[in-house]
């Protein structure tokens, strides 16, 4: 599908010819429409402005809009970017149902005051672009799957200026990148091998000017990445360690993402129910690919961004590692693999330790669909956040609030780190039965591989898949992390 195009307008023409004019309204307040817009008094009265409500009216024949869609935002005091994102998605869906080639959006100055211009434009573009994502692309003969939906959106905001234009463009780019991350995670694992992820990284590097390096199995052996190799042993698909780097700079920010292209659990096999979803176990790595596809939109950054994706399948093949096996990680630490299904932390252990040694990053963030326990703790509404550096954790939380990709902090204490110490090896890959706190245990294990580098871990097992309908997200992979990372880096560069 060709990307959705937005045309910003700073002035509102008296009568703009469009198949559909969209206007948003607060609950209990009359919606603001461009002067001269014909909408029968009855229609204005029928519109109550409640969140997720909408009313379609028809304009008079001749010039001016053919149709007018009023979309409710809910109570004014509660309206922020998330409400705009949803309302904008609702407008896009309606325009697609009507099979319109494009539409126009009128933004009320009162709304620009409430949300401020850049976040308003950002959320508007995000909502529409995220809504344009389709997942039924492999169904043959379904006409509804082939409908492309509207291709162009005119957006009007009086005196919108640069903040308005930049917001629209940043929103469009970030949401396109998120859609890309979604389509990667939704992709069946038989067409999404570690080698495939590596070829995607190379393509992105070529298209954006980033540098890409892919370490092959022989490289991983030479480097002593026994933990990653141990997981890969159960699969016929060879593993990869994928590295993407932006423009060189003195300071580096490293992002590491779990890239398990399918997690069967290995010899500690998962139950069949829902196992097909485990193709999304590369969502952390997918967020990095999405991030790098959109990175040029941030302009010249005062730091280098390094993205690292350890990629492998976790399968129970004939050569698979077994519970009780011992592996030695890149940093020399020995690990007793008590459960082969706790594989994410194994591949990340090598990736984190190697990233620290190779790049000496100023800060390091990892994203991983690491534990089912985070779904028990936080559901699908927030990613788990655990870190060793207050400033980094706070910056990530702020980015989460700004993007609607919310994070919730869990503790990491010495007691947790102790739980991961082994009897026969330095570490074991699961904590004791009865100790609980599975998400923290995963992070505690990882913390043994980051040294003194300020580090934060995002457990996205609950947010990368299975959330409720948000208008701009319905089902399958969410592409979480892409907009979060973009905002985190943007804010870091701006200070
Ligand atoms: N990829 C899974 C985590 C997961 C579970 C993601 C459910 C999404 C939904 C991870 O590799 C895993 O299997 N974790 C185990 C850890 C356990 C063996 C300590 C888990 O959560 O059960
Ligand atoms: Mn697993
Ligand atoms: Zn996994």
Coordinates of N, CA and C and ligand atoms in Angstrom, one line a residue, residues 258 263 265 270 281 314 340-344 370, ligand 2:
X258 N 15.6 -8.6 21.7 CA 15.5 -10.0 21.6 C 14.9 -10.4 20.2
X263 N 9.6 -19.2 19.3 CA 10.0 -19.8 20.6 C 9.0 -21.0 20.9
X265 N 9.9 -23.1 23.0 CA 10.3 -23.5 24.4 C 11.6 -24.4 24.4
X270 N 6.8 -25.8 25.1 CA 5.6 -25.0 25.5 C 4.3 -25.9 25.2
X281 N 8.1 -13.5 19.1 CA 9.1 -13.4 20.1 C 10.4 -12.6 19.6
X314 N 14.2 -21.0 18.8 CA 14.3 -21.8 19.9 C 13.5 -23.1 19.7
X340 N 15.0 -24.6 29.2 CA 15.4 -24.2 27.9 C 14.4 -23.1 27.3
X341 N 13.2 -23.0 28.0 CA 12.3 -22.0 27.6 C 12.6 -20.6 28.1
X342 N 13.6 -20.5 29.0 CA 14.0 -19.2 29.4 C 15.2 -18.8 28.6
X343 N 15.0 -18.8 27.2 CA 16.0 -18.6 26.2 C 16.3 -17.2 25.9
X344 N 15.4 -16.3 26.1 CA 15.6 -14.9 25.7 C 16.7 -14.3 26.5
X370 N 10.2 -11.1 27.2 CA 10.9 -12.0 28.0 C 10.2 -12.9 28.9
Ligands
LIG2 MN1 10.8 -19.1 26.0

